[in-house]
C-alpha cells in the first residue's frame, strides 16, 4: 500500500484533530443537548423557584441523559378534589426551601427543584410505582436514585430546615433556609403584655391576684402538659397534622413508629395527660378537703375513674408505637 504524501498526511491529521472522529461528534452532541437542558431549567427557575413538570418534561429533563445536575422532585396532589391537606403544608415548606436556594448568593446550576402533580403527571407516578403523596426524591447527577435519595417524610417531617439537611446530605449543596417574616409571635407577645398592663392598671390598688397560687399553678401545669406532649418536637420537626391513606381514605392520627409523631397525636396525648392530672387532683382534694363524706367519696370515685381510664388510653397509644411492648391495662 502506497504511503500518503506528506502534505496529504498532515491535512488528514489536522482533520482528525479538528473533528475527532465519530466519538468526538457524539460527545459534542451530548454537550449541546446538556447545554440546552441546563439553559431551559435555568430560564424556568428564574421565573419560578419550583419547576412544574408533566410526564414529557420529567422524562426529558430528569430521567433522560445526559445530565450533570441533580433534581429534587416533590410528587404531590394539590388539586382541591384530592383533599390532601399534608400536600399543601409540605408544598409551603418546599417553596420556602426552593426560594432560599434561588435567591442565595451560592446559587448555581448544580441542583434544581421541581414538582410533579398527580393530575398533571399521573404517568410519572405509574412509571415510578408511586402510590402516596407527598414524596420527595433526589435524582442525582450520576446514576439512579438510591434508597437514601427518598426522603423519610414520616420520620423527619417536612419542615424546610429538615429538607435542607437532607439535600445537603444527598447533593453536598448547603442551603441556608430564609423564611418570610412572621409577625404572629411578636403580636401575641404584645397582646399578652397589653393584657397584663391593663390588669395592673385596672387593679393597681389590689395586686393580690399576682400572688394567687392557684393561678400560677394552673399556668405551670398547662406549660408542663404542652411540653410533655411533644409540642416542642412539632415546632422543630414540623410533622403533618395527620395522615390520610390515599387508597382507603382512612385518616391516622397516631403515627405507627416510635421515631415520629403527628400533630394530632400530641393533642391526644395532652388530653390524656390532662385527664390523668385532673384525676389526681380530685383524689388529693378528696383526701384533704373539709367537705362532707358523701362529696369526698364522689370525688374519690371520679378521680380513680379518670386516672384508670386515661392511663389505659395512654398505655394503648404507647403499645401502638412500641410494637412488642408486652403490657396493657384495660385496653389492648
Phi, psi and omega in degrees: 000128183287142179282148178289143173301155183303316180297320179292321179297318179296320179296319179296319178296321178295320179296317179295321179292325182284322186254338174071006178079188183299323181296317180293323178297319177296322178295320179295321178297318178298317180296322178294316179297317180297318179298319178296319181294316180295318179297320179296315179295320178296321179296315179295320181295327178295337180265325182210129185298322179254119183276124177278129183235145169256190183298316182296313180297321181296314181293323184282320188260339183250313185274320187281136172283165358277157180203126177243021182228154176264150178231122173267120184243129172259119176265121191215181178214089189264352181295142185303325184289347176281337177054044179259091181294321181297324180299319180292320179294317179293324180296321179299316179291322179295321178296320178299316179297313182296319178294323178299323179284318183298319183263013178279148176291342180267008183300130176220182177266023178285334185213143178229154179247131183223168181216138174238114177274142184302322182284348177252344182211052180298332179294329177292318177301318179293320180298324182265004182055045183258130183231017178215155179212148002277153177222135179249130180227135174264123175259102188291165181295329180232134177081183181265159178299138176262182184300318181289349179279356172260121185290134180275084185296319184291337181267315187267340188079179185244023176299144183301325180295320178293319177298321180295321178296319178295317178299317179297322180291323184270333186237351184065022175255117183263124183244125175271113184287126178241112181270148174296151183301135179243113184266006182296316181299306178300324179294317179295320178296317178297321178295318179297316179296324178294320178296315179297317179297322178295319179296318179296321180292316183289327183243040182299331181276349182218096181256027181295335182295338178289342181256015180285112182295323181297317179297314179293323179295320179295318179297317179295321180295318178298319179296315180296317180297321179295318182288318182287343179275350176105020181294324179293323176298320177298318181295323182280314187270333182063053181286163176290159181293319178202180180229128179253124178292121184292342182268313184265342183080001181288136180258126178257126179258345178246124179288140184280359181245149177281354182265000183209172179202162174258160177297318179300326180297320179293326176294320179295315179297321177299317179297316180295316177297322177296322178296318177296318180297316178298320177298318178294322178296318179296320178296320179295317180294322179296329182274337188243347184283166180260015180290168181291163187298323182298313179294324179293325177295317179298316179297322180295314180295318179296319179296314179298318180298316180296315181297313181297313183296307185287328176293323177297318178295319177299318180294324178292323175296318179299317180295324181291338180263324179256086185295135182096357177295124193278345191257148175211167181214113182068313182241138181266000000 
